[in-house]
Amino acid sequence: MKINIPESSQERVVIVGGGFAGLSVARQLAKSNYQVVLLDKNNHHQFQPLFYQVAMAGLEPSSIAFPFRKLFRRHKNVFFRVTEVQTIEPENKRVITKLGECNYDHLIIAIGADTNYYGNEEVAQNALPMKSVGEALYLRNTILSDYEKALSVTGYDERQGYVDIVIVGGGPTGVELAGALAEMKKYILPKDYPELDTAEMDIHLIQGAPQLLAGMSDDSSNKALAYLQEMGVQVKLDTRVNRYDGEFAYLSDGDKIRSNKVIWAAGITGNHIPGLPEESITYGRRLAVDRFNRVQGAENIYALGDIAYMEEEAFPKGHPQVAQVAIQQGQTLADNLKRSLKQQDWKQFSYNDKGSMATVGRNRAVVDLPSFSFQGFPAWAVWLLVHLFAILGTKNKVFVFLNWVWNYLTYDQSLRLIIRAKGKRE
Ligand SMILES: Cc1cc2nc3c(=O)[nH]c(=O)nc-3n(C[C@H](O)[C@H](O)[C@H](O)COP(=O)(O)OP(=O)(O)OC[C@H]3O[C@@H](n4cnc5c(N)ncnc54)[C@H](O)[C@@H]3O)c2cc1C
């Protein structure tokens, strides 16, 4: 069965994945002479950097997601389908999806990455990931439900299981989550749960490397550690979680922590669609590409963003898996595809690193620019502005801004509702 998309005289570019990379290329090509087919298993783009605020009940999911149909409704050459691509058939120049097959002239793979449990089945089974809006919401429900359950538990040890939280991974996600939980514990839980003793609630951050925010400057790493410690987070460096059975997390230093919630933010691995040459799959299950984002050993197939592994002089071990790389690669590839239509030569991709940042909490953030670093309130203000401008949609920007102002003034977050989806069909 064929996916129902009209054939046209234009060359067809099929983009799999509408994250930062896929969306960046699709938006550029929407104004071109290509037919663009965007396939994503969700009907919306997700703004991953703010997942942790959804998990902490600080933002509603609708504020950080944007429907693809709304983005492209004015572009007649763009077709969108909600479907999962299951196989790629380079020899037939088509992809097989849950809706049927779809032929292409150019195929762009922008499927991003998923949580990496490093082969530990027990951890994969019991820990909580945060790689989609759905998972962030599940995390929110679990945290709030556990506080509710803790109210009826009389035994100290059992109650610890409900109120203590372990976060594994001291990258930006782990640090931001730990900071947000510490603020929730300080400002919100005493008001919402006066019967619970917040002194009993421990937030543990376990980091395998000797410092937090490993990709950032020493100043930023050290400051983030100091901030978290000030806020009461128990940070362990140079320590791994080897096992988690749903009740206890077993650490590499021999310690064990009782907690019903281990949040796993310790790494990512490339999503996989079968069909590409084996030699193209490389470190972190990413797809090896050249400086034009062409997948090694394949013709007219490109990979972008988190799933792409490209080496350049300044990045001999590949680019960091961050939004800016994905966006810039999308722009360069779109530009190159447009150059093809004008019989012009392609330009190599080169990453323009604008810096990195992480927030720990109110007035506490760290920013590394290419030439200098800064922390504290100015860094926090910059973090807020950069994220506000990056969110898609004016309504979303306004909602997020108002939410943040409200939270800042009232020391409170939006309503902490436990809402579980229920229905008869998937
Ligand atoms: C919690 C969290 C916080 C982060 N914070 C930051 C930050 O502060 N700053 C920063 O720069 N980066 C941050 N990142 C990283 C950043 O979000 C990624 O680098 C970026 O999203 C990569 O973009 P991408 O387009 O390659 O992939 P993604 O954005 O992951 O998009 C992949 C898309 O592909 C779709 N898809 C996957 N498989 C299929 C399939 N088989 N068929 C159809 N569709 C498919 C998915 O539905 C998704 O829409 C964060 C990531 C996470 C998880």
Short mmCIF file of C-alpha atoms and ligand atoms in Angstrom, two decimals:
data_model
loop_
_atom_site.label_atom_id
_atom_site.label_comp_id
_atom_site.label_asym_id
_atom_site.label_seq_id
_atom_site.Cartn_x
_atom_site.Cartn_y
_atom_site.Cartn_z
CA MET A 1 0.00 0.00 0.00
CA LYS A 2 1.24 3.50 -0.85
CA ILE A 3 1.04 6.42 1.52
CA ASN A 4 -1.47 8.78 -0.07
CA ILE A 5 0.58 11.76 -1.24
CA PRO A 6 0.09 13.26 -4.73
CA GLU A 7 2.95 12.67 -7.18
CA SER A 8 4.26 15.91 -8.69
CA SER A 9 6.84 17.12 -11.19
CA GLN A 10 8.89 18.48 -8.28
CA GLU A 11 11.62 16.31 -6.76
CA ARG A 12 10.40 14.82 -3.51
CA VAL A 13 12.30 15.36 -0.26
CA VAL A 14 11.11 13.03 2.50
CA ILE A 15 12.05 14.18 6.02
CA VAL A 16 11.73 11.66 8.82
CA GLY A 17 11.42 13.45 12.17
CA GLY A 18 10.20 16.96 12.93
CA GLY A 19 12.51 17.81 15.83
CA PHE A 20 14.87 20.78 15.71
CA ALA A 21 16.75 19.38 12.69
CA GLY A 22 13.82 18.12 10.60
CA LEU A 23 11.81 21.24 11.23
CA SER A 24 14.72 23.50 10.36
CA VAL A 25 15.18 21.86 6.95
CA ALA A 26 11.42 21.57 6.31
CA ARG A 27 10.79 25.24 7.01
CA GLN A 28 13.55 26.31 4.61
CA LEU A 29 12.37 23.94 1.88
CA ALA A 30 8.74 25.00 2.32
CA LYS A 31 9.69 28.06 0.31
CA SER A 32 11.46 26.05 -2.43
CA ASN A 33 10.68 24.17 -5.59
CA TYR A 34 10.79 20.76 -3.91
CA GLN A 35 7.84 18.68 -2.79
CA VAL A 36 8.39 18.17 0.94
CA VAL A 37 6.96 15.20 2.84
CA LEU A 38 7.41 15.40 6.60
CA LEU A 39 6.81 12.19 8.55
CA ASP A 40 6.75 12.14 12.35
CA LYS A 41 5.28 9.68 14.81
CA ASN A 42 3.85 12.64 16.75
CA ASN A 43 1.63 15.39 15.35
CA HIS A 44 3.66 18.07 17.12
CA HIS A 45 7.15 19.41 17.52
CA GLN A 46 8.48 19.05 21.08
CA PHE A 47 10.70 21.60 22.80
CA GLN A 48 12.88 19.20 24.78
CA PRO A 49 14.89 21.77 26.80
CA LEU A 50 11.75 22.57 28.84
CA PHE A 51 10.56 18.99 29.44
CA TYR A 52 11.82 19.24 33.00
CA GLN A 53 9.42 22.12 33.70
CA VAL A 54 6.52 19.97 32.47
CA ALA A 55 7.72 17.16 34.74
CA MET A 56 7.85 19.59 37.67
CA ALA A 57 4.32 20.91 36.94
CA GLY A 58 5.79 24.33 36.11
CA LEU A 59 4.46 24.35 32.54
CA GLU A 60 1.65 22.62 30.71
CA PRO A 61 2.67 20.36 27.79
CA SER A 62 0.72 22.51 25.33
CA SER A 63 3.09 25.41 26.03
CA ILE A 64 6.13 23.54 24.75
CA ALA A 65 4.63 21.57 21.86
CA PHE A 66 3.55 22.92 18.50
CA PRO A 67 1.36 21.13 15.90
CA PHE A 68 3.06 20.52 12.54
CA ARG A 69 -0.14 21.17 10.57
CA LYS A 70 -0.36 24.70 11.91
CA LEU A 71 3.25 25.37 10.91
CA PHE A 72 2.83 24.34 7.29
CA ARG A 73 -0.77 25.13 6.48
CA ARG A 74 0.17 27.95 4.11
CA HIS A 75 2.63 25.83 2.12
CA LYS A 76 1.04 23.82 -0.68
CA ASN A 77 4.25 21.89 -1.42
CA VAL A 78 4.52 20.49 2.14
CA PHE A 79 2.69 17.29 3.12
CA PHE A 80 2.66 16.00 6.66
CA ARG A 81 1.72 12.54 7.92
CA VAL A 82 1.65 11.22 11.47
CA THR A 83 3.36 7.88 11.13
CA GLU A 84 6.37 5.92 12.26
CA VAL A 85 8.96 5.00 9.65
CA GLN A 86 9.81 1.34 10.15
CA THR A 87 12.27 0.51 7.36
CA ILE A 88 14.36 2.28 4.76
CA GLU A 89 14.84 0.64 1.35
CA PRO A 90 17.68 2.59 -0.30
CA GLU A 91 17.68 0.25 -3.31
CA ASN A 92 14.02 1.15 -4.06
CA LYS A 93 14.36 4.77 -2.89
CA ARG A 94 11.45 4.42 -0.49
CA VAL A 95 10.61 4.20 3.19
CA ILE A 96 8.08 1.84 4.72
CA THR A 97 5.81 3.43 7.30
CA LYS A 98 2.88 2.26 9.39
CA LEU A 99 0.63 4.02 6.83
CA GLY A 100 2.28 2.46 3.78
CA GLU A 101 5.30 3.05 1.58
CA CYS A 102 6.57 6.44 0.47
CA ASN A 103 9.06 6.98 -2.36
CA TYR A 104 11.69 9.72 -2.27
CA ASP A 105 14.26 11.48 -4.41
CA HIS A 106 16.08 12.72 -1.30
CA LEU A 107 15.68 11.22 2.16
CA ILE A 108 16.55 13.19 5.30
CA ILE A 109 16.80 11.25 8.54
CA ALA A 110 16.31 13.47 11.59
CA ILE A 111 14.98 10.96 14.10
CA GLY A 112 17.00 12.09 17.10
CA ALA A 113 18.00 9.88 20.01
CA ASP A 114 16.46 7.96 22.88
CA THR A 115 17.45 7.26 26.49
CA ASN A 116 20.57 5.12 26.81
CA TYR A 117 20.50 2.52 29.59
CA TYR A 118 23.84 1.08 28.42
CA GLY A 119 22.33 -2.40 28.13
CA ASN A 120 21.15 -2.54 31.75
CA GLU A 121 17.76 -4.24 31.38
CA GLU A 122 16.87 -3.93 35.05
CA VAL A 123 17.42 -0.16 35.01
CA ALA A 124 15.55 0.16 31.69
CA GLN A 125 12.64 -1.68 33.27
CA ASN A 126 12.42 0.34 36.47
CA ALA A 127 13.89 3.81 35.94
CA LEU A 128 11.95 6.78 34.56
CA PRO A 129 13.19 8.44 31.35
CA MET A 130 12.39 11.96 30.13
CA LYS A 131 12.75 11.96 26.34
CA SER A 132 9.24 12.94 25.29
CA VAL A 133 6.35 15.11 26.49
CA GLY A 134 4.53 11.87 27.37
CA GLU A 135 7.40 10.69 29.57
CA ALA A 136 7.68 14.12 31.23
CA LEU A 137 3.95 13.99 32.05
CA TYR A 138 4.26 10.45 33.37
CA LEU A 139 7.09 11.61 35.59
CA ARG A 140 4.95 14.49 36.87
CA ASN A 141 2.06 12.12 37.66
CA THR A 142 4.37 9.67 39.41
CA ILE A 143 6.03 12.33 41.58
CA LEU A 144 2.71 13.86 42.62
CA SER A 145 1.01 10.47 43.18
CA ASP A 146 3.91 9.35 45.36
CA TYR A 147 3.56 12.40 47.61
CA GLU A 148 -0.13 11.55 47.96
CA LYS A 149 0.70 7.92 48.83
CA ALA A 150 3.36 9.02 51.32
CA LEU A 151 0.63 10.69 53.40
CA SER A 152 -0.87 7.31 54.27
CA VAL A 153 2.39 5.54 55.06
CA THR A 154 3.38 5.40 58.72
CA GLY A 155 6.73 3.57 58.48
CA TYR A 156 9.76 5.82 57.93
CA ASP A 157 11.59 3.51 55.50
CA GLU A 158 8.58 2.92 53.30
CA ARG A 159 7.79 6.65 53.25
CA GLN A 160 11.36 7.37 52.18
CA GLY A 161 10.69 5.27 49.09
CA TYR A 162 7.86 7.60 48.11
CA VAL A 163 9.42 10.97 48.91
CA ASP A 164 13.09 10.49 48.03
CA ILE A 165 14.15 10.93 44.42
CA VAL A 166 17.32 9.79 42.68
CA ILE A 167 18.44 11.50 39.47
CA VAL A 168 21.13 9.75 37.48
CA GLY A 169 23.27 11.90 35.20
CA GLY A 170 24.80 15.29 35.96
CA GLY A 171 24.42 16.86 32.51
CA PRO A 172 22.12 19.85 31.94
CA THR A 173 18.97 17.72 32.24
CA GLY A 174 19.97 16.15 35.58
CA VAL A 175 21.16 19.46 36.99
CA GLU A 176 18.02 21.32 35.90
CA LEU A 177 15.74 18.60 37.28
CA ALA A 178 17.57 18.47 40.61
CA GLY A 179 17.39 22.26 40.97
CA ALA A 180 13.67 22.34 40.11
CA LEU A 181 12.92 19.55 42.61
CA ALA A 182 14.89 21.36 45.32
CA GLU A 183 12.81 24.50 44.70
CA MET A 184 9.60 22.49 44.78
CA LYS A 185 10.67 20.98 48.08
CA LYS A 186 11.46 24.42 49.55
CA TYR A 187 8.61 26.57 48.28
CA ILE A 188 5.70 24.31 47.34
CA LEU A 189 5.63 21.05 49.26
CA PRO A 190 5.45 22.66 52.74
CA LYS A 191 2.30 24.48 51.56
CA ASP A 192 0.70 21.58 49.66
CA TYR A 193 1.71 18.79 52.05
CA PRO A 194 2.02 20.30 55.54
CA GLU A 195 1.61 16.79 57.00
CA LEU A 196 4.82 15.60 55.35
CA ASP A 197 8.19 16.54 56.83
CA THR A 198 10.23 18.09 54.00
CA ALA A 199 13.40 17.42 55.98
CA GLU A 200 12.75 13.75 55.21
CA MET A 201 12.68 14.35 51.45
CA ASP A 202 16.06 13.76 49.89
CA ILE A 203 17.04 14.63 46.33
CA HIS A 204 20.07 12.68 45.15
CA LEU A 205 22.02 13.53 42.01
CA ILE A 206 24.43 10.79 40.95
CA GLN A 207 27.04 11.64 38.34
CA GLY A 208 29.51 9.16 36.82
CA ALA A 209 32.06 11.81 35.81
CA PRO A 210 34.23 13.73 38.32
CA GLN A 211 32.29 16.95 37.66
CA LEU A 212 28.81 18.13 36.72
CA LEU A 213 28.01 19.59 33.27
CA ALA A 214 30.98 17.76 31.78
CA GLY A 215 30.90 19.65 28.45
CA MET A 216 31.04 23.08 30.12
CA SER A 217 33.87 25.14 31.64
CA ASP A 218 35.29 24.30 35.09
CA ASP A 219 33.85 27.56 36.46
CA SER A 220 30.35 26.61 35.33
CA SER A 221 30.63 23.00 36.56
CA ASN A 222 31.89 24.09 39.97
CA LYS A 223 29.28 26.81 40.30
CA ALA A 224 26.44 24.42 39.38
CA LEU A 225 27.69 22.02 42.07
CA ALA A 226 27.86 24.82 44.65
CA TYR A 227 24.34 25.99 43.75
CA LEU A 228 22.86 22.50 44.09
CA GLN A 229 24.60 21.90 47.41
CA GLU A 230 23.31 25.24 48.73
CA MET A 231 19.83 24.13 47.71
CA GLY A 232 20.17 20.89 49.67
CA VAL A 233 20.68 18.43 46.80
CA GLN A 234 22.92 15.50 47.74
CA VAL A 235 25.38 15.26 44.86
CA LYS A 236 27.70 12.30 44.36
CA LEU A 237 30.40 12.61 41.72
CA ASP A 238 32.48 9.79 40.23
CA THR A 239 29.70 7.37 41.14
CA ARG A 240 27.46 5.20 38.97
CA VAL A 241 24.11 3.55 39.60
CA ASN A 242 24.81 -0.09 38.77
CA ARG A 243 21.42 -1.57 39.61
CA TYR A 244 17.92 -0.37 40.31
CA ASP A 245 15.25 -2.91 41.22
CA GLY A 246 12.40 -0.41 41.63
CA GLU A 247 12.99 -0.16 45.37
CA PHE A 248 16.71 0.43 45.89
CA ALA A 249 19.34 2.08 43.71
CA TYR A 250 22.71 0.34 44.14
CA LEU A 251 25.68 2.63 43.68
CA SER A 252 29.22 1.82 42.52
CA ASP A 253 30.62 3.07 45.86
CA GLY A 254 28.70 0.32 47.69
CA ASP A 255 25.95 2.62 48.96
CA LYS A 256 22.26 1.96 48.32
CA ILE A 257 19.37 4.46 48.31
CA ARG A 258 15.75 3.58 48.87
CA SER A 259 13.55 5.31 46.29
CA ASN A 260 10.57 4.39 44.14
CA LYS A 261 11.76 6.93 41.57
CA VAL A 262 15.05 6.85 39.75
CA ILE A 263 15.06 9.39 36.92
CA TRP A 264 17.51 8.34 34.22
CA ALA A 265 19.22 11.25 32.47
CA ALA A 266 22.57 9.56 32.02
CA GLY A 267 22.93 9.51 28.26
CA ILE A 268 21.35 9.00 24.88
CA THR A 269 21.64 6.58 22.00
CA GLY A 270 20.59 7.12 18.39
CA ASN A 271 17.12 5.98 17.34
CA HIS A 272 17.31 3.22 14.79
CA ILE A 273 15.47 2.49 11.56
CA PRO A 274 16.65 -0.68 9.80
CA GLY A 275 17.76 -0.64 6.18
CA LEU A 276 20.84 1.56 6.05
CA PRO A 277 24.30 0.10 5.39
CA GLU A 278 25.84 -1.38 8.56
CA GLU A 279 29.03 0.67 8.09
CA SER A 280 27.05 3.90 8.48
CA ILE A 281 26.18 3.13 12.11
CA THR A 282 28.87 4.41 14.44
CA TYR A 283 29.51 5.78 17.99
CA GLY A 284 26.37 6.14 20.11
CA ARG A 285 24.42 4.42 17.32
CA ARG A 286 24.67 7.64 15.30
CA LEU A 287 24.88 7.68 11.49
CA ALA A 288 28.28 8.61 10.08
CA VAL A 289 27.94 11.53 7.67
CA ASP A 290 30.36 13.61 5.64
CA ARG A 291 30.60 17.41 5.84
CA PHE A 292 27.49 17.65 3.62
CA ASN A 293 25.46 15.43 5.99
CA ARG A 294 25.42 12.60 3.41
CA VAL A 295 25.12 9.20 5.11
CA GLN A 296 28.18 7.04 4.55
CA GLY A 297 27.61 4.33 1.92
CA ALA A 298 24.15 5.58 0.88
CA GLU A 299 22.99 7.73 -2.01
CA ASN A 300 20.67 10.72 -1.64
CA ILE A 301 20.25 9.95 2.06
CA TYR A 302 21.22 12.53 4.67
CA ALA A 303 21.22 12.52 8.46
CA LEU A 304 20.90 15.59 10.68
CA GLY A 305 20.99 16.55 14.36
CA ASP A 306 21.37 14.10 17.24
CA ILE A 307 21.36 11.08 14.92
CA ALA A 308 24.21 12.41 12.74
CA TYR A 309 27.89 11.87 13.52
CA MET A 310 30.12 14.32 11.68
CA GLU A 311 33.75 15.05 12.44
CA GLU A 312 35.26 18.43 11.72
CA GLU A 313 38.60 19.94 12.79
CA ALA A 314 37.19 21.69 15.86
CA PHE A 315 35.03 18.66 16.76
CA PRO A 316 37.15 15.56 16.13
CA LYS A 317 34.78 13.40 18.20
CA GLY A 318 31.62 14.70 16.55
CA HIS A 319 29.37 17.60 17.48
CA PRO A 320 27.57 17.89 20.81
CA GLN A 321 24.01 16.58 20.60
CA VAL A 322 22.30 19.93 21.13
CA ALA A 323 19.58 21.94 19.43
CA GLN A 324 21.91 24.46 17.75
CA VAL A 325 23.80 21.76 15.85
CA ALA A 326 20.50 20.29 14.65
CA ILE A 327 19.12 23.67 13.54
CA GLN A 328 22.31 24.74 11.77
CA GLN A 329 22.69 21.40 9.96
CA GLY A 330 19.08 21.66 8.78
CA GLN A 331 19.68 25.15 7.43
CA THR A 332 22.87 24.15 5.61
CA LEU A 333 21.31 21.07 4.02
CA ALA A 334 18.23 23.02 2.87
CA ASP A 335 20.53 25.63 1.39
CA ASN A 336 22.53 22.93 -0.40
CA LEU A 337 19.44 21.22 -1.80
CA LYS A 338 18.30 24.60 -3.14
CA ARG A 339 21.76 25.05 -4.66
CA SER A 340 21.29 21.77 -6.55
CA LEU A 341 18.24 23.23 -8.27
CA LYS A 342 20.44 26.08 -9.48
CA GLN A 343 23.29 23.70 -10.49
CA GLN A 344 25.54 25.30 -7.86
CA ASP A 345 28.19 23.53 -5.77
CA TRP A 346 27.36 22.53 -2.20
CA LYS A 347 28.88 24.19 0.86
CA GLN A 348 30.43 22.19 3.71
CA PHE A 349 28.79 22.32 7.13
CA SER A 350 30.75 24.04 9.85
CA TYR A 351 29.30 24.38 13.36
CA ASN A 352 29.08 27.89 14.76
CA ASP A 353 29.23 27.23 18.51
CA LYS A 354 27.37 30.07 20.20
CA GLY A 355 27.95 28.69 23.72
CA SER A 356 26.05 26.61 26.22
CA MET A 357 24.04 27.18 29.38
CA ALA A 358 22.15 25.47 32.16
CA THR A 359 19.82 26.77 34.84
CA VAL A 360 19.76 25.48 38.39
CA GLY A 361 16.94 27.56 39.80
CA ARG A 362 15.67 31.05 40.53
CA ASN A 363 18.50 33.55 39.88
CA ARG A 364 20.95 30.68 39.52
CA ALA A 365 22.32 29.64 36.12
CA VAL A 366 25.62 29.19 34.31
CA VAL A 367 26.49 30.39 30.81
CA ASP A 368 29.61 29.62 28.76
CA LEU A 369 30.15 31.88 25.76
CA PRO A 370 33.05 31.13 23.36
CA SER A 371 35.25 33.75 25.08
CA PHE A 372 34.00 33.93 28.69
CA SER A 373 31.66 32.44 31.29
CA PHE A 374 29.30 34.06 33.75
CA GLN A 375 26.89 32.88 36.41
CA GLY A 376 24.15 34.00 38.76
CA PHE A 377 21.29 36.37 37.97
CA PRO A 378 22.65 37.65 34.59
CA ALA A 379 23.11 34.05 33.41
CA TRP A 380 19.63 33.14 34.60
CA ALA A 381 18.12 36.13 32.73
CA VAL A 382 19.99 35.14 29.56
CA TRP A 383 18.80 31.52 29.93
CA LEU A 384 15.18 32.67 30.23
CA LEU A 385 15.41 34.97 27.20
CA VAL A 386 17.15 32.44 24.95
CA HIS A 387 14.61 29.73 25.77
CA LEU A 388 11.65 32.07 25.43
CA PHE A 389 12.73 33.15 21.96
CA ALA A 390 13.42 29.55 20.89
CA ILE A 391 9.92 28.25 21.72
CA LEU A 392 7.69 28.01 18.65
CA GLY A 393 4.51 30.07 18.45
CA THR A 394 3.61 33.49 19.84
CA LYS A 395 0.88 32.07 22.08
CA ASN A 396 3.34 29.59 23.59
CA LYS A 397 5.90 32.35 24.21
CA VAL A 398 3.27 34.49 25.95
CA PHE A 399 1.98 31.58 28.07
CA VAL A 400 5.46 30.51 29.11
CA PHE A 401 6.47 34.09 29.91
CA LEU A 402 3.36 34.68 32.03
CA ASN A 403 3.89 31.36 33.82
CA TRP A 404 7.47 32.28 34.65
CA VAL A 405 6.53 35.75 35.89
CA TRP A 406 3.75 34.25 38.02
CA ASN A 407 6.07 31.60 39.44
CA TYR A 408 8.72 34.20 40.17
CA LEU A 409 6.39 36.55 41.99
CA THR A 410 4.37 33.97 43.90
CA TYR A 411 7.02 31.28 44.49
CA ASP A 412 4.40 28.88 43.18
CA GLN A 413 4.00 26.79 40.04
CA SER A 414 0.91 26.14 37.98
CA LEU A 415 -1.73 23.69 39.21
CA ARG A 416 -0.29 20.35 40.18
CA LEU A 417 -2.94 18.11 38.67
CA ILE A 418 -2.59 14.37 38.31
CA ILE A 419 -4.30 13.68 34.98
CA ARG A 420 -3.99 10.28 33.37
CA ALA A 421 -5.17 9.67 29.82
CA LYS A 422 -7.82 6.97 29.54
CA GLY A 423 -9.54 5.55 26.48
CA LYS A 424 -10.49 2.49 24.51
CA ARG A 425 -8.24 3.01 21.49
CA GLU A 426 -4.48 3.52 21.30
C1 LIG B 1 15.32 16.70 28.58
C2 LIG B 1 16.20 17.31 27.53
C3 LIG B 1 16.71 18.59 27.70
C4 LIG B 1 17.51 19.17 26.71
N1 LIG B 1 17.98 20.44 26.90
C5 LIG B 1 18.69 21.04 25.93
C6 LIG B 1 19.12 22.39 26.06
O1 LIG B 1 18.87 23.04 27.07
N2 LIG B 1 19.82 22.95 25.01
C7 LIG B 1 20.08 22.25 23.87
O2 LIG B 1 20.68 22.80 22.93
N3 LIG B 1 19.73 20.97 23.72
C8 LIG B 1 19.02 20.35 24.72
N4 LIG B 1 18.63 19.06 24.57
C9 LIG B 1 19.03 18.33 23.37
C10 LIG B 1 18.17 18.73 22.18
O3 LIG B 1 16.81 18.68 22.53
C11 LIG B 1 18.49 17.81 21.02
O4 LIG B 1 19.85 17.98 20.68
C12 LIG B 1 17.62 18.11 19.81
O5 LIG B 1 16.26 17.89 20.13
C13 LIG B 1 18.02 17.25 18.62
O6 LIG B 1 17.17 17.55 17.55
P1 LIG B 1 16.83 16.42 16.48
O7 LIG B 1 15.95 17.10 15.48
O8 LIG B 1 18.07 15.78 16.01
O9 LIG B 1 16.01 15.30 17.26
P2 LIG B 1 14.66 15.42 18.09
O10 LIG B 1 14.39 16.81 18.50
O11 LIG B 1 14.76 14.37 19.15
O12 LIG B 1 13.53 15.01 17.04
C14 LIG B 1 13.39 13.73 16.52
C15 LIG B 1 12.00 13.61 15.92
O13 LIG B 1 11.95 12.39 15.19
C16 LIG B 1 10.72 11.74 15.43
N5 LIG B 1 10.94 10.30 15.18
C17 LIG B 1 11.84 9.49 15.77
N6 LIG B 1 11.82 8.27 15.22
C18 LIG B 1 10.88 8.30 14.25
C19 LIG B 1 10.39 7.35 13.31
N7 LIG B 1 10.89 6.11 13.25
N8 LIG B 1 9.41 7.72 12.46
C20 LIG B 1 8.89 8.98 12.50
N9 LIG B 1 9.34 9.92 13.36
C21 LIG B 1 10.31 9.60 14.21
C22 LIG B 1 10.38 12.10 16.87
O14 LIG B 1 8.98 12.01 17.11
C23 LIG B 1 10.89 13.55 16.95
O15 LIG B 1 9.88 14.48 16.60
C24 LIG B 1 17.82 18.45 25.55
C25 LIG B 1 17.32 17.16 25.37
C26 LIG B 1 16.50 16.59 26.36
C27 LIG B 1 15.95 15.20 26.15
#
